[in-house]
């Protein structure tokens, strides 16, 4: 029995370096991206995160065009494109009548089309699949260092900006009345979103990099009351989903990125039904009446 | 001695003026109601005074920069997972800023502020679990901690029960008694007549400002309503 459990849970990681690298990469994403995902969700910007994930594609594609599948070039390209789309959509929102969701959608659609076009101009469909869906099982040292560095930067930035970020979410008018940090907080947060999407893109590709950011956060919302608990639980769900997803992909020869995201999706589905904080059962089963 | 002086102030959104060419001053220690129809620019005026909305033209001169602001409840995300204590603690922003921890003495002040608004025992509750009246008490506790000389209240008694309104009105009167300057956006004209010595009537521009008895007349209120209805966002920008 113990041998069977060992073969199932431990051996894939103990015996294969690519599995250990994949797990380390996913854990770094879990630590860095999920707190950002919690704030994205609480600011009702989950779909903005998804749009931004698409927005990094043309930059990564230009990096690919110049240097092939180079971590550095694709990362820098992705960062530049992501920040450009975030700032441009904000600019269009401010100077025209278009709302932020519409301008963001317009820019991400243009970005996605441009990115796919650029990759297909030079690369094969395999390269395109790599950019769109990532290669978590092929993370090299450079990519792992990048993922860990981004997780560290994210935690330092969140530690510094935690209080204004909470106020910017809960009571933005009050923050503006007591401090000039509102704009700084907003743009730093957007930069963190782009940074973590670029990190996720290395492992999960542009189409699913937002998965480990949002799904664990959405699931944690159904269990935790405070923001600290929510962040801790979201990180645990992301880390657990990564390990289980990698094991499923190993044993059943499944695509690893989608396996990880689907496990996180399963945790989310269970949380929607069973979650004690506003889940379906908690909401609709009759509660205990107050006794006089 | 005016504590707030507005000079040809125009405020607005997306380059459209919401309230324009305000020239007036608010005396130190005054208790003033800001009255006007919906869309008159009352909340915009408060945001302009706090500095959260930059003037399109003109200026706001504050003699005392210790300004506390009560936003409308609709502007607060009540679903955000933050406890009553943590939200009230933000009233200490001028002392703790974005980084510093709350000291034991400051924690005691939070307890005292919550007790003053009748919310002892609510510290750990999430703001999502509060009624509208309890939430307004929480926001008043945060104002108490700010210990500001100028206090701006945006519809402080809207959608709360009568008992809460009476309790919170006592706090407002106490601030006035302490010599603080209070400016409150209100819709209940009977309340204004009974408790607010001064009134500012606005409707996209200043209609009247002065002693409540002299200002709050049927004529000025009619004029305010007419001004709001006649205001055209697409009209050409008027001369300064």
Coordinates of N, CA and C in Angstrom, one line a residue, chain A residues 39 42 44 93-96 159-161 163-167 169-181 221 225-227 230, chain B residues 14-15 47 50-52 67 69 71 75-82 87 90-91 93 96-102 126-127 139 142 146:
Chain A
X39 N -6.7 40.0 -5.0 CA -7.0 41.4 -5.2 C -7.8 41.7 -6.5
X42 N -11.3 40.7 -5.8 CA -12.0 41.6 -4.9 C -12.3 42.9 -5.5
X44 N -13.2 43.2 -8.5 CA -14.1 42.8 -9.6 C -13.4 43.0 -11.0
X93 N -10.0 55.0 -21.9 CA -11.1 55.1 -21.0 C -11.2 56.6 -20.5
X94 N -10.1 57.2 -20.2 CA -10.1 58.5 -19.6 C -10.5 59.6 -20.6
X95 N -10.0 59.4 -21.9 CA -10.2 60.5 -22.8 C -11.4 60.3 -23.8
X96 N -12.1 59.2 -23.7 CA -13.2 58.9 -24.5 C -14.4 58.5 -23.7
X159 N 3.6 43.7 0.3 CA 3.8 44.1 1.7 C 3.9 45.6 1.8
X160 N 4.5 46.3 0.9 CA 4.6 47.8 0.9 C 3.2 48.4 0.7
X161 N 2.5 47.9 -0.3 CA 1.2 48.5 -0.7 C 0.0 47.9 -0.1
X163 N -1.8 48.1 2.6 CA -2.9 48.9 3.3 C -3.5 49.8 2.2
X164 N -2.8 50.6 1.4 CA -3.5 51.4 0.4 C -4.2 50.5 -0.6
X165 N -3.7 49.3 -0.9 CA -4.5 48.5 -1.9 C -5.8 48.0 -1.3
X166 N -5.8 47.7 0.0 CA -7.1 47.3 0.6 C -8.1 48.5 0.6
X167 N -7.6 49.7 0.9 CA -8.4 50.9 0.9 C -8.9 51.2 -0.5
X169 N -9.5 49.2 -2.8 CA -10.6 48.2 -3.2 C -11.8 48.5 -2.4
X170 N -11.7 48.7 -1.1 CA -12.9 48.8 -0.2 C -13.5 50.2 -0.3
X171 N -12.7 51.3 -0.2 CA -13.2 52.6 -0.1 C -12.3 53.6 -0.8
X172 N -12.3 53.6 -2.1 CA -11.3 54.4 -2.9 C -11.5 55.9 -2.6
X173 N -12.7 56.4 -2.4 CA -12.9 57.8 -2.2 C -12.2 58.2 -0.9
X174 N -12.2 57.4 0.1 CA -11.6 57.7 1.4 C -10.1 57.8 1.2
X175 N -9.5 56.8 0.5 CA -8.1 56.8 0.2 C -7.7 58.1 -0.5
X176 N -8.5 58.5 -1.5 CA -8.1 59.7 -2.2 C -8.2 60.9 -1.3
X177 N -9.0 60.9 -0.3 CA -9.2 62.0 0.6 C -8.0 62.1 1.6
X178 N -7.4 61.0 1.9 CA -6.3 61.0 3.0 C -4.9 60.8 2.4
X179 N -4.8 60.5 1.1 CA -3.5 60.2 0.6 C -3.4 60.4 -0.9
X180 N -2.2 60.6 -1.4 CA -2.0 60.7 -2.8 C -1.5 59.4 -3.4
X181 N -1.7 58.3 -2.7 CA -1.2 57.0 -3.1 C -2.1 56.2 -4.0
X221 N -12.6 32.3 -1.8 CA -13.6 33.3 -1.4 C -14.7 32.6 -0.7
X225 N -13.0 34.2 5.5 CA -13.7 35.4 5.8 C -12.8 36.6 5.6
X226 N -11.5 36.6 6.1 CA -10.6 37.7 6.0 C -9.7 37.6 4.8
X227 N -9.1 38.7 4.5 CA -8.3 38.7 3.3 C -7.0 37.9 3.5
X230 N -7.9 34.3 3.0 CA -8.2 34.1 1.6 C -6.9 33.9 0.8
Chain B
X14 N -14.8 64.1 -16.9 CA -14.6 64.0 -18.4 C -14.7 65.4 -19.1
X15 N -14.2 66.4 -18.5 CA -14.2 67.7 -19.0 C -15.5 68.4 -19.1
X47 N -15.9 66.4 -3.0 CA -14.7 65.7 -3.5 C -13.7 66.8 -4.0
X50 N -11.9 68.0 -0.8 CA -11.0 67.0 -0.2 C -9.7 66.9 -1.1
X51 N -9.9 67.3 -2.4 CA -8.7 67.2 -3.3 C -8.7 66.0 -4.1
X52 N -9.7 65.1 -3.9 CA -9.8 63.9 -4.7 C -10.2 64.1 -6.1
X67 N -8.6 67.5 7.0 CA -9.9 67.3 6.5 C -10.3 65.8 6.6
X69 N -13.5 63.1 5.7 CA -14.5 63.0 4.6 C -15.3 61.7 4.8
X71 N -17.7 59.5 2.8 CA -18.3 59.2 1.5 C -19.7 58.7 1.6
X75 N -20.5 54.3 -2.3 CA -19.2 54.3 -2.9 C -18.3 53.3 -2.2
X76 N -18.8 52.6 -1.2 CA -17.9 51.7 -0.4 C -18.3 50.3 -0.8
X77 N -17.3 49.4 -1.1 CA -17.6 48.0 -1.5 C -17.9 47.2 -0.2
X78 N -19.1 47.1 0.1 CA -19.5 46.4 1.4 C -19.2 44.9 1.3
X79 N -18.9 44.3 0.2 CA -18.6 42.9 0.1 C -17.1 42.6 0.4
X80 N -16.3 43.7 0.5 CA -14.9 43.5 0.7 C -14.7 42.9 2.1
X81 N -13.8 41.9 2.1 CA -13.6 41.2 3.4 C -12.7 41.9 4.4
X82 N -13.3 42.9 5.0 CA -12.5 43.7 6.0 C -13.4 43.8 7.3
X87 N -11.4 48.7 9.3 CA -11.9 49.8 8.6 C -11.8 51.1 9.4
X90 N -8.4 52.8 9.8 CA -7.9 53.6 8.7 C -8.1 55.1 9.0
X91 N -9.0 55.4 10.0 CA -9.1 56.8 10.5 C -7.8 57.3 11.1
X93 N -5.0 57.1 9.6 CA -4.1 57.2 8.5 C -3.0 58.3 8.6
X96 N -0.5 56.7 11.1 CA 0.1 55.4 10.8 C 0.5 55.3 9.3
X97 N -0.1 56.1 8.4 CA 0.2 56.0 7.0 C 0.1 54.6 6.5
X98 N 0.8 54.3 5.4 CA 0.6 53.0 4.7 C 1.4 51.9 5.4
X99 N 2.3 52.2 6.3 CA 3.3 51.2 6.8 C 3.2 50.9 8.3
X100 N 3.0 52.0 9.1 CA 3.2 51.8 10.5 C 2.1 50.9 11.2
X101 N 2.5 50.2 12.2 CA 1.5 49.3 12.9 C 0.7 50.2 13.9
X102 N -0.5 49.7 14.3 CA -1.3 50.4 15.3 C -0.7 50.1 16.7
X126 N -17.4 41.4 10.0 CA -17.1 41.9 8.7 C -18.1 43.0 8.3
X127 N -17.6 44.0 7.6 CA -18.6 45.1 7.2 C -19.7 44.6 6.4
X139 N -18.5 54.3 10.0 CA -17.8 55.4 9.3 C -17.7 56.6 10.2
X142 N -14.7 56.1 12.3 CA -13.5 56.4 11.6 C -13.3 57.9 11.5
X146 N -10.1 60.5 13.1 CA -9.3 61.4 12.2 C -9.0 62.7 12.9

